[in-house]
XYZ file of C-alpha atoms in Angstrom:
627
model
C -0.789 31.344 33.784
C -3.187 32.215 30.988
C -2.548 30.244 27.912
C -3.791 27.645 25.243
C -0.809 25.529 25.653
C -1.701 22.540 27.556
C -2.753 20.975 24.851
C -3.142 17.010 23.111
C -3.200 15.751 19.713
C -6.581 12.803 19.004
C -4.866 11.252 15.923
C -7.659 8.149 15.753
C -9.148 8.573 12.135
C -12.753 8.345 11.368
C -12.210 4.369 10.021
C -10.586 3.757 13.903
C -7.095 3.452 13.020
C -4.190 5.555 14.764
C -3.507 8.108 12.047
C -0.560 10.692 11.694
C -0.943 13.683 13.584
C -2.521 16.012 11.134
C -4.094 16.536 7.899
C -2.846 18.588 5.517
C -5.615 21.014 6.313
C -5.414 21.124 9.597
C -8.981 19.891 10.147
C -10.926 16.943 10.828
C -10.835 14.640 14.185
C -7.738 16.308 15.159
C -7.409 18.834 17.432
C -4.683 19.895 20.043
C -6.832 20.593 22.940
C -7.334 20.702 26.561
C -10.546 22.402 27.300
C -12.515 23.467 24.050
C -13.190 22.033 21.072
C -11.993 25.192 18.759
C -14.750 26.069 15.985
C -13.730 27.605 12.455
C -15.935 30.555 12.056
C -18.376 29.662 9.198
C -18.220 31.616 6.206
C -19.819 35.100 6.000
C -19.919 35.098 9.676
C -18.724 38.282 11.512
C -18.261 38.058 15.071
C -19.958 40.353 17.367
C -16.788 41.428 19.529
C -17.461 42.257 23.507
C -14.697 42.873 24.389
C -12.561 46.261 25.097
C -9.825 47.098 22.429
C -6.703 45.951 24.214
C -3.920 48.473 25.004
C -0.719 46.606 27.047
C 1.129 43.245 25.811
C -1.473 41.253 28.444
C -4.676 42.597 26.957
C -3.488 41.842 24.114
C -2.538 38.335 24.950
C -5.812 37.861 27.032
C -7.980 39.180 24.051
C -6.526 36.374 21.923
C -6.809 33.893 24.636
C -10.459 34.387 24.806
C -10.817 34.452 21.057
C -8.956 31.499 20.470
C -11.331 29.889 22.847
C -14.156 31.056 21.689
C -13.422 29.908 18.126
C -12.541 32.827 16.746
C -8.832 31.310 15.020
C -8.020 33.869 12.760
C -8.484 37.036 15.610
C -6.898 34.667 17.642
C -3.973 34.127 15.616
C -3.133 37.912 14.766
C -3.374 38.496 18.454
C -0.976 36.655 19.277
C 1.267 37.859 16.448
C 0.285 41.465 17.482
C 1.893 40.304 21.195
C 4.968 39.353 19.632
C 5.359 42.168 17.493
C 5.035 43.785 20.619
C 7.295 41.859 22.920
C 9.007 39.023 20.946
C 10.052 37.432 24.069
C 6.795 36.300 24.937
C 7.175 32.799 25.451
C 3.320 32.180 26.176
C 2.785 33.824 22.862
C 4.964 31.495 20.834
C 3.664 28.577 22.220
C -0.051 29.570 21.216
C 0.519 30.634 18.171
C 2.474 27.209 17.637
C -0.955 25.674 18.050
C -3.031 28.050 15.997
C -0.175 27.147 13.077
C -0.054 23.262 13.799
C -4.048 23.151 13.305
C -3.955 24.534 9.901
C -0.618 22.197 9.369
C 1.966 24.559 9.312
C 3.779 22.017 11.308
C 7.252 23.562 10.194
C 6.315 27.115 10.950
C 4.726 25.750 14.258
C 7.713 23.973 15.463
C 9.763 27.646 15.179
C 7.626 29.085 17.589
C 7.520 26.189 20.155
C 11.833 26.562 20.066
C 11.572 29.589 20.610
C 9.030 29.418 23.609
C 11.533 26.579 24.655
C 14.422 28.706 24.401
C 12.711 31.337 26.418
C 11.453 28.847 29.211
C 13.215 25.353 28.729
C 10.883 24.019 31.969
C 8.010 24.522 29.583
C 6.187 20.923 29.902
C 3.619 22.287 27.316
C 5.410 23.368 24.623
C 7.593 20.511 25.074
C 4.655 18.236 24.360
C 3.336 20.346 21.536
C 6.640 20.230 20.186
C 6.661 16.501 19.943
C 3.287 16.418 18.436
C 4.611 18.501 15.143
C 8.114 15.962 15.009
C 5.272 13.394 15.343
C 3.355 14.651 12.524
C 6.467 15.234 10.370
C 7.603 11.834 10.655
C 10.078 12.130 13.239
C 8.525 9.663 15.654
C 11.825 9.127 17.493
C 12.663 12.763 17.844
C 9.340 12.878 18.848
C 9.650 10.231 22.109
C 12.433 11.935 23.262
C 10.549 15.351 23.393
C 7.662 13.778 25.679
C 9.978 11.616 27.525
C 11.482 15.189 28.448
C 7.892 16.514 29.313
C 7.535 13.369 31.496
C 10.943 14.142 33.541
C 9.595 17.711 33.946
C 6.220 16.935 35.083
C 5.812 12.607 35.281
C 1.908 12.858 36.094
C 1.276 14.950 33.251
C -1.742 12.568 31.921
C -1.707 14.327 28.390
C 2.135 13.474 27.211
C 1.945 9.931 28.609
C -1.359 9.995 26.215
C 1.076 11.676 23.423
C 3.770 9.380 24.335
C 1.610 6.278 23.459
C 0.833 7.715 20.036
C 4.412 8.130 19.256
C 5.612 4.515 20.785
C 1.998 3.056 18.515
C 3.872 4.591 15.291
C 6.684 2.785 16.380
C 5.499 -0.527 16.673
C 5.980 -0.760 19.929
C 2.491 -1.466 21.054
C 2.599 -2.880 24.527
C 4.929 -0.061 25.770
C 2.169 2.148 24.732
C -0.311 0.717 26.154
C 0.997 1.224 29.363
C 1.354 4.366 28.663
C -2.444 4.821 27.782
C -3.038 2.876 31.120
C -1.340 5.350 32.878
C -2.949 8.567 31.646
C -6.090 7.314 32.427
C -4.772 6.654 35.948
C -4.296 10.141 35.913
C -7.183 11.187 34.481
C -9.977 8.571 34.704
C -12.546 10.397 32.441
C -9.493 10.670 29.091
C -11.826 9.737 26.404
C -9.329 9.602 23.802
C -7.257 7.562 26.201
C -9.320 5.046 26.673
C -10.138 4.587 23.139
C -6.969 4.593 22.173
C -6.055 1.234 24.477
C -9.405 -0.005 23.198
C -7.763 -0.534 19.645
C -4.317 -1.876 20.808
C -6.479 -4.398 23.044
C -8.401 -4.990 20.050
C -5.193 -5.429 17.996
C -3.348 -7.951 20.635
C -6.649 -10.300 20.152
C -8.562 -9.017 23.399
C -12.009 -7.799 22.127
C -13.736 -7.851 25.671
C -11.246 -5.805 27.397
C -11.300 -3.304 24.419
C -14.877 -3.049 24.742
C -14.786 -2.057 28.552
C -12.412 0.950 26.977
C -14.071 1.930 24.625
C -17.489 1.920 26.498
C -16.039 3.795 28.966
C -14.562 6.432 26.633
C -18.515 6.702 25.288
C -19.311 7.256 29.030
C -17.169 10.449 28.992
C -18.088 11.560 25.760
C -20.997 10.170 24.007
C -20.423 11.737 20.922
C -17.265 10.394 20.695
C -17.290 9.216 16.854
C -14.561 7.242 16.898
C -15.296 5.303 20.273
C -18.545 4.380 18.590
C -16.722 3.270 15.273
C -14.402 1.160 16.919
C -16.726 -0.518 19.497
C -18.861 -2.002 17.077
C -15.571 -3.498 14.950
C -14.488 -5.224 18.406
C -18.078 -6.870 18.508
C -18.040 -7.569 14.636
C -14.033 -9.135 15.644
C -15.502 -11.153 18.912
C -18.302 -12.070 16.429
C -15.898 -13.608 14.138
C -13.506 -15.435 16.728
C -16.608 -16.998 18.415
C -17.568 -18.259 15.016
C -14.248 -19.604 14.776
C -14.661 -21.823 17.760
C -17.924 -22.862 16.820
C -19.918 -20.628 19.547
C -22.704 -19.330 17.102
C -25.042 -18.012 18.875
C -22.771 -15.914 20.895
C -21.603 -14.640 17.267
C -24.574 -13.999 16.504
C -25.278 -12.036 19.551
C -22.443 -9.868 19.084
C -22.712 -9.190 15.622
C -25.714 -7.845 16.126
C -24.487 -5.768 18.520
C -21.931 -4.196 16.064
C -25.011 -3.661 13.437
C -26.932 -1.690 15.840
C -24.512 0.279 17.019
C -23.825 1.246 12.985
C -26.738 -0.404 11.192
C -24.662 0.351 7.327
C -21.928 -2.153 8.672
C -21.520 -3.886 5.847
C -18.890 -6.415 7.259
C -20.595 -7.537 10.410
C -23.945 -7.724 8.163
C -21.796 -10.242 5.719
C -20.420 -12.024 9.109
C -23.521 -12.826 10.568
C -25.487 -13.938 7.230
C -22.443 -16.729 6.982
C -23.971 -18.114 10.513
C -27.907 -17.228 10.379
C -30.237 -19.328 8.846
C -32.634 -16.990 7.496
C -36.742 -17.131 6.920
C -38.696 -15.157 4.774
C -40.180 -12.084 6.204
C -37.072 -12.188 8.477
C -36.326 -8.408 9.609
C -32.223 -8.986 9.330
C -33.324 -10.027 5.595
C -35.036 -6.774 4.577
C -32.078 -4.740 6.749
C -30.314 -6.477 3.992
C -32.526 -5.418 1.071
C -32.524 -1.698 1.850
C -28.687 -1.605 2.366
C -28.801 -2.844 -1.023
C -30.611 -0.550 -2.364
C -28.748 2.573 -1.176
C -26.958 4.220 -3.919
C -24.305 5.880 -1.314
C -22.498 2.863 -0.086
C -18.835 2.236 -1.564
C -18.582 -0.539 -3.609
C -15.816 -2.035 -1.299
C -18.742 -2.182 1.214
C -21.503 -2.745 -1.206
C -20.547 -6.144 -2.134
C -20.493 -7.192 1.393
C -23.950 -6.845 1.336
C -24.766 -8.537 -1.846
C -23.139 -11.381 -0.926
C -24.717 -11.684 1.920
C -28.144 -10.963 0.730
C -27.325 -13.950 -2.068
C -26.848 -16.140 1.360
C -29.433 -15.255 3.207
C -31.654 -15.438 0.426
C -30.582 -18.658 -0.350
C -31.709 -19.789 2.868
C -35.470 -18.535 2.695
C -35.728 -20.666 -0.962
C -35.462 -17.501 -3.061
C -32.787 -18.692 -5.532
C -33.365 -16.402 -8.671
C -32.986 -13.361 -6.524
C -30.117 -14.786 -4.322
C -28.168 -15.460 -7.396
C -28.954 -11.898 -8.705
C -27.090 -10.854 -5.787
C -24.668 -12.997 -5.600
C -23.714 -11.618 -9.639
C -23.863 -7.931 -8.055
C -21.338 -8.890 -5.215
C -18.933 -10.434 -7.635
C -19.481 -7.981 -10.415
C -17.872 -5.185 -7.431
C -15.838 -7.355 -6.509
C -14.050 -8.555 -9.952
C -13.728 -4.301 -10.860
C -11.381 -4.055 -7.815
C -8.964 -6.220 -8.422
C -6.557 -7.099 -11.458
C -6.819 -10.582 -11.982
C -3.722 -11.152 -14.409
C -5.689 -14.645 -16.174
C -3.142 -14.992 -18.974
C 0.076 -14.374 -16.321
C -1.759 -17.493 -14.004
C -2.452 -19.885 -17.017
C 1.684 -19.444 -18.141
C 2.434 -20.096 -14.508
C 0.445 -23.889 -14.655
C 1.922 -24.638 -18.449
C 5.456 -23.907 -16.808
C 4.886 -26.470 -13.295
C 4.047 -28.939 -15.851
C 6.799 -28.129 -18.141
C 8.812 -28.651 -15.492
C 7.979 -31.198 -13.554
C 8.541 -34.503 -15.620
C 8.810 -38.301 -15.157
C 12.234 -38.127 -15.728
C 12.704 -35.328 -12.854
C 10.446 -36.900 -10.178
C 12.575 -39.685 -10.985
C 16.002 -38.336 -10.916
C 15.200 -36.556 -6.961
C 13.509 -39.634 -5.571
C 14.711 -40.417 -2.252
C 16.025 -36.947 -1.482
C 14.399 -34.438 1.626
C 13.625 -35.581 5.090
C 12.047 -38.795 5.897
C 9.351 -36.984 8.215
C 6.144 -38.652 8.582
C 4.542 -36.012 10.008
C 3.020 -33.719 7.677
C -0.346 -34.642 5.894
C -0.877 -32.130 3.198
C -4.622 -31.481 1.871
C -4.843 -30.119 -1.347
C -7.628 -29.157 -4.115
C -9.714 -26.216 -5.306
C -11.444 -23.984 -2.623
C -14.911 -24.776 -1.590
C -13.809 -28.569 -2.236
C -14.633 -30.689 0.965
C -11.128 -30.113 2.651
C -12.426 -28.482 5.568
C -14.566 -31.545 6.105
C -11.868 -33.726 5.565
C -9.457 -31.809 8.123
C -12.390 -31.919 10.788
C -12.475 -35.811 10.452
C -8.591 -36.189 10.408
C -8.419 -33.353 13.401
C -11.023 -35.903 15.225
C -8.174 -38.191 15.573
C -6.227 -38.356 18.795
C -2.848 -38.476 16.854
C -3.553 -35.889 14.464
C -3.408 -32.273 14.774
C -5.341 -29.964 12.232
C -3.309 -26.651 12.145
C -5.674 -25.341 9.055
C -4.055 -23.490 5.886
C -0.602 -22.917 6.525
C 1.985 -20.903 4.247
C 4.977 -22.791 5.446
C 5.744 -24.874 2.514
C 5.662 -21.434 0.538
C 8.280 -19.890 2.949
C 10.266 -22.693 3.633
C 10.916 -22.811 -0.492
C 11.201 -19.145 -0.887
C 15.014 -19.103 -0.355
C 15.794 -21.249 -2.766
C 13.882 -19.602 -5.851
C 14.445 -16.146 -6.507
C 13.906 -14.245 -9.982
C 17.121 -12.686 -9.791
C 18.928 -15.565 -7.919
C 21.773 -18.751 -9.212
C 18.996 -20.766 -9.566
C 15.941 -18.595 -10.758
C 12.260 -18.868 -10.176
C 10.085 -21.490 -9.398
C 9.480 -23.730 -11.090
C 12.201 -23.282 -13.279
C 14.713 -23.230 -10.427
C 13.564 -27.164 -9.158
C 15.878 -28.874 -11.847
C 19.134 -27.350 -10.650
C 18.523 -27.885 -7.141
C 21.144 -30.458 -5.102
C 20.333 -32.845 -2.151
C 21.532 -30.002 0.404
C 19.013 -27.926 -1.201
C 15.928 -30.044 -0.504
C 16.642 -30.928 2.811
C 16.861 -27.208 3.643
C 13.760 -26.727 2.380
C 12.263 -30.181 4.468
C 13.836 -28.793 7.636
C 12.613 -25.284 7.197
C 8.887 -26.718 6.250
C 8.888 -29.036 9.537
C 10.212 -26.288 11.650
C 7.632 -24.204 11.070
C 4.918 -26.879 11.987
C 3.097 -26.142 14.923
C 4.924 -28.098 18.057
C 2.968 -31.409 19.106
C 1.572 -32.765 21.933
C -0.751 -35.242 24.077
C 0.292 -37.631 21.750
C -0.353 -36.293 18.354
C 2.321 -37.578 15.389
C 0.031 -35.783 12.332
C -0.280 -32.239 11.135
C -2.352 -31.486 8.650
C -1.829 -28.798 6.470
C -4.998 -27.828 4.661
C -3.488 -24.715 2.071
C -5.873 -25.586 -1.385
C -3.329 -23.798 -3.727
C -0.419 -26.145 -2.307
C -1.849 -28.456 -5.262
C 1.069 -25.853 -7.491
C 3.970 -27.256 -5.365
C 2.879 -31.533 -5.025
C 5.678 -32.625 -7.030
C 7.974 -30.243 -4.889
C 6.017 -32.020 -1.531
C 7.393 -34.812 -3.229
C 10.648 -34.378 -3.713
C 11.334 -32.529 -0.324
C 9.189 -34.521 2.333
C 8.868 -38.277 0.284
C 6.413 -39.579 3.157
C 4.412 -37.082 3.806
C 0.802 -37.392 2.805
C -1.230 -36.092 -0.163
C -4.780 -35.992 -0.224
C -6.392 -34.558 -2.809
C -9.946 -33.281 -2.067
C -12.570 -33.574 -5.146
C -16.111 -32.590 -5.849
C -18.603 -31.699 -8.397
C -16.885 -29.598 -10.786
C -19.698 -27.145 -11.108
C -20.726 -27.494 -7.311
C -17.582 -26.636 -6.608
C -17.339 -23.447 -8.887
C -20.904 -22.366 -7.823
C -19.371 -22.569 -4.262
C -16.620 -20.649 -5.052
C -18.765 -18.155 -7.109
C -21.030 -17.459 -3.397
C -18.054 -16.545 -1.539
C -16.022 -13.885 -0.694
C -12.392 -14.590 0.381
C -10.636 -12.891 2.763
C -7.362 -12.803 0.145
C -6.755 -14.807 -2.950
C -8.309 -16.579 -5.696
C -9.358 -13.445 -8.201
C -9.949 -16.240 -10.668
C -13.414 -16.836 -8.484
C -15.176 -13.705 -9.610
C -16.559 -14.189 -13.043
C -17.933 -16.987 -14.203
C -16.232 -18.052 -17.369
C -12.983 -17.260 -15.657
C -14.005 -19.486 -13.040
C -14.247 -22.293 -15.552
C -11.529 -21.841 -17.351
C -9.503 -21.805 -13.968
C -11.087 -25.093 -12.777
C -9.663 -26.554 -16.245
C -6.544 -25.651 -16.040
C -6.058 -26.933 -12.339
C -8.256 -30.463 -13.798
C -5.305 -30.762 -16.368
C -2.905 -30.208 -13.707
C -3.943 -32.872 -11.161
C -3.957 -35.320 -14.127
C -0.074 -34.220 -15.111
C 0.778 -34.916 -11.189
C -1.008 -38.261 -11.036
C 0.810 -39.304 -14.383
C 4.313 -38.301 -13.035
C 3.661 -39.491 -9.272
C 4.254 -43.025 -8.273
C 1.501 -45.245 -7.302
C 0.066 -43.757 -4.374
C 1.743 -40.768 -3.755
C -1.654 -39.217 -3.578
C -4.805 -40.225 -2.351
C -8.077 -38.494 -4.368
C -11.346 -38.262 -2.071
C -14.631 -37.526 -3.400
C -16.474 -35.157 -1.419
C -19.694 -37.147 -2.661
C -18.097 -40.054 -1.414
C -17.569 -38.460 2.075
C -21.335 -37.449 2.141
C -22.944 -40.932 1.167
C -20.436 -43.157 3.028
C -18.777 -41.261 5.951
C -17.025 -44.404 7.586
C -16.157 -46.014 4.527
C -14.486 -42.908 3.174
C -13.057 -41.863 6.913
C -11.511 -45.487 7.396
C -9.753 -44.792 4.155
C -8.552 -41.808 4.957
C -6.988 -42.870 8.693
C -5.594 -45.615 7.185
C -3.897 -43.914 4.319
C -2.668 -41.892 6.967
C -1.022 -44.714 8.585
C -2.973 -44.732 12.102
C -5.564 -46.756 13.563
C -9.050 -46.561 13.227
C -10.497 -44.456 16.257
C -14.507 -43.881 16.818
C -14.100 -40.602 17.224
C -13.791 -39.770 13.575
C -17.305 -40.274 13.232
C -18.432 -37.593 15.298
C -16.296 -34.773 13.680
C -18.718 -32.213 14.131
C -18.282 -31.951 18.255
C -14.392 -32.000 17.987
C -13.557 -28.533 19.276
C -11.065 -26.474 17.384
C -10.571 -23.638 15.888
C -11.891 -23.477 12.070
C -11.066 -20.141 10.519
C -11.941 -21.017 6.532
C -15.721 -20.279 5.298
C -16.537 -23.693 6.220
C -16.348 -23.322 9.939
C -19.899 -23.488 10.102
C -20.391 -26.347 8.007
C -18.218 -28.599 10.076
C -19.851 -28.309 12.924
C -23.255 -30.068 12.059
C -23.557 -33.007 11.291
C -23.049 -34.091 7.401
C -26.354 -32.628 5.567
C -27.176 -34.020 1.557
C -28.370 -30.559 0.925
C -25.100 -29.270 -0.601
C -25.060 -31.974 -2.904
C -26.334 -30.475 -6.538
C -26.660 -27.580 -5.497
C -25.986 -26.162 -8.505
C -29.106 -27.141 -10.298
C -30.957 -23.778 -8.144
C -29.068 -21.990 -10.201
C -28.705 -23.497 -14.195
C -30.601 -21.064 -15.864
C -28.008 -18.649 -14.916
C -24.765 -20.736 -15.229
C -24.037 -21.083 -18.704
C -20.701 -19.279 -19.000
C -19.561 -21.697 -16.523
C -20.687 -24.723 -17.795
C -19.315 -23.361 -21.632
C -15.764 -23.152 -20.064
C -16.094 -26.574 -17.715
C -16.958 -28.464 -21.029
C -16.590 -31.963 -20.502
C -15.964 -31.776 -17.189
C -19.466 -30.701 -16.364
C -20.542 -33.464 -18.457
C -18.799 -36.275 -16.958
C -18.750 -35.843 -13.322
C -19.591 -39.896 -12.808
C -15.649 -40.215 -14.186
C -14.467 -38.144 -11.247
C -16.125 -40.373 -8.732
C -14.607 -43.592 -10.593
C -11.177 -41.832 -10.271
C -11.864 -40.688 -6.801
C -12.347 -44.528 -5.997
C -8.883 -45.682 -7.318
């Protein structure tokens, strides 16, 4: 039977994503096709017609068959409506002029004309799947499953609604049951580009980069133009990249990173990926890949700062510090205009934790919680030395380093509400009963990750927990507080060269920086002034650096374990790091870090205005580190 209705819908966007069915205007990557790619006519063009002026209902029909194929949409389109006007039981007719309407997203109008092709032939597998396209594209995923389950009882090896099927089940949720279904159409039909690519990204998704890339190089092998194929093969290099990084394989990140660059040189991600594991030289050819991404004027500043930071990095490395930190200044001058960092809003919410939390109320709830011994809770600014720390705690046989957790933030989050009998936090902690903490202990240790080979410590590195110590306190009285410490300004400067994946806006700008630094200064000294006597153990990253088995017997202790070689050689332990520091804590402890700041002086003085006296008397941190 001649007709255009054996047709798909591709709804991967350009960015690799699985994307509604189609856009508004009915163009783009989407297409509902089975053998042509239909072209728009350009503008001003005028067809040169071959072919005979039609005279019955099927030359009619045939003439805007072969137009429609031959790109020719709008002939196409008032061919078939001349065939209905004609004979308005045409079924064939109905269901191709569904499709001309659905690619300029006249979904609505579409759908009439697949009902009635249905209503005319209810066997029809085709217009059965283009129907559930449209209900796809209208929202109406569910609707839409049950119209290509009903093309699949009709006709169960038809390759292109198992394909359509998949889509649906992916917009859903329910990923794995689409997957299968992606398996099967290309079962069906080995060379189903789209198909493949499609699996690629759920593999991708479900944390299997290798298998993805077998899809989605195979899709490329069908297609070679296949834009999205290409797009999405070089993210699951830049994501294998980043996991290998993660367990401390860095040269097979760097392998596959590059991969991901060269197969889209502008990647601005995998560029900033690779530049956190490459030591770089001067005259180093990734380096000036760097400088002319830089320089393009074209690139999004979501992207843009990517590169700047890592240009400031890899910079950095080949000695080049005035440029590095003009770079670095670019990345977080992009960075700072995308987000709304609240600074006011942030400084109310440290007055009110201290406002709150008073002798007289640490006092009144001591005792309460869970006796648990298990958690260890690090806690300081960012870029700090608690990723070091972990590592030697995590070299421990008994100890288990389970990296920054948001348990303690969910396991509270019932008890505070805005709205709620008790109201916010902090404001809701003085209310709260015995029953109340030791829901919150038990809801905190549940989440812990589940121990074994011997293990009786978890460590829970989350920086910002240093806002809830005196609620660590009240809820979990044993559990242990370190507080990680360093430079003020190395620290900040730290900060200032990174990009973080979510979180501290404060890091952006310089004088904000400071300021932010102060107000969490002032806060550790309010916790260490309403915390008993050792509640909380302060470690000098300095410290760490000049005297590793002083500082690490000091820490193992504290925790209450015995001393264990082991802790010595943190850098070979083999787990997975996934903060900015995973690369760090792999080598050996280097002095090079230390100062670091001093590159950079000429160009700090917003920071060091707001730091104060805390830039000035850094010796009185190491004195208090040593209590």
């Amino acid at each position: 039977m001649n007709n255009l209705s054996n047709r798909q819908i591709n709804y991967i966007s350009p960015s690799g994503g699985f994307t509604p069915a189609f856009p508004p205007t009915g163009r783009g990557p989407f297409a509902l096709e089975s053998r042509n790619n239909a072209r728009q006519r350009g503008p001003g063009k005028t067809p040169v017609r071959s072919f005979p002026a039609p005279q019955t209902v099927q030359q009619v029909f045939d003439a805007a068959l072969r137009n429609g194929l031959a790109g020719l949409l709008d002939d196409a389109l008032e061919g078939y409506k001349r065939v209905l006007h004609m004979n308005p039981d045409h079924a064939d007719a109905h269901n191709n002029l569904g499709v001309l309407l659905a690619q300029r997203g006249m979904m609505v109008d579409a759908m009439a004309h697949y009902d009635r092709a249905l209503a005319l032939n209810p066997n029809d597998v085709n217009a059965h799947n283009n129907l559930g396209i449209a209900l796809a594209a209208l929202g109406r995923i569910a609707d839409a499953i049950a119209r290509h389950e009903h093309a699949l009882d009709l006709d169960p090896e038809n390759a292109r609604a198992h394909y359509n099927l998949g889509l649906a089940l992916t917009a859903q949720g329910r990923t794995d049951e689409a997957a299968t279904r992606y398996r099967r159409a290309i079962v069906l039909q080995p060379d189903y580009a789209d198909a493949h690519n499609n699996l690629g990204n759920l593999l991708s998704v479900q944390g299997n980069p290798a298998e993805a890339m077998a899809h989605y190089n195979r899709a490329l092998m069908v297609n070679p133009r296949h834009a999205s194929a290409h797009h999405n093969l070089a993210s699951a290099h830049n994501n294998l990249g980043v996991a290998l990084k993660e367990q401390g394989s860095f040269e097979e990140a760097v392998e596959h990173l590059g991969r991901a660059i060269a197969i889209r040189p502008d990647y601005a991600e995998a560029h900033f990926n690779r530049a956190e594991i490459k030591t770089f030289q001067r005259n180093d050819a990734d380096l000036a890949a760097l400088e002319a991404l830089a320089r393009r004027e074209d690139m999004p500043a979501d992207k843009a700062l990517f590169i700047h930071f890592a240009l400031g990095k890899a910079l950095e490395d080949s000695g080049d510090y005035a440029r590095a930190f003009e770079h670095l200044r670019q990345g977080n001058d992009l960075k700072r205009r995308l987000i709304n960092y609240d600074e006011p809003e942030v400084f109310r919410f440290f007055r009110r934790i201290s406002a709150v939390f008073t002798s007289s109320l640490m006092d009144r709830f001591q005792g309460g919680g869970d006796a648990s011994r298990t958690p260890v809770f690090l806690v300081g600014m960012p870029r700090s030395g608690s990723s070091l720390i972990e590592q030697i705690l995590a070299s421990h046989p008994q100890v288990h380093g389970a990296g920054e957790l948001a348990a303690l933030e969910a396991a509270s989050a019932a008890e505070f509400h805005p709205f709620g009998r008790r109201g916010p936090f902090p404001e809701g902690v003085p209310v709260l009963d015995g029953a109340a903490l030791q829901r919150m202990a038990h809801a905190y240790i549940a989440r812990l990750p589940t121990l074994a080979g011997g293990k009786i410590r978890v460590v829970d590195k989350l920086p910002g927990n240093f806002f809830r110590i005196g609620l660590i306190r009240m809820i979990l009285p044993n559990a242990k507080i370190i507080h990680t410490m360093r430079d003020p300004v190395d620290t900040c400067v730290s900060c200032y060269s990174k990009w973080f994946t979510s979180g501290h806006d404060y890091s952006y700008n310089l004088a904000e920086l400071g300021r932010y630094y102060s107000r969490y200064s002032e806060l550790m000294d309010h916790w260490r002034s309403v915390l008993p006597c050792g509640a909380m153990l302060d470690v000098s990253y300095e410290d760490v650096v000049n005297d590793l088995e002083g500082q690490a017997r000091r820490l193992i202790d504290y925790c209450g374990l015995a001393w264990d070689d082991r802790c010595l050689s943190f850098h070979k332990t083999s787990r997975p790091v996934k903060t900015a520091s995973a690369v760090q804590v792999r080598r050996p402890l280097f002095r090079s870090s230390l100062q670091r700041w001093r590159r950079y002086e000429a160009d700090l003085g917003p920071l060091l205005q707001e730091l104060g006296g805390l830039a000035a008397n850094r010796k009185a941190m190491a004195t208090l580190a040593a209590r």
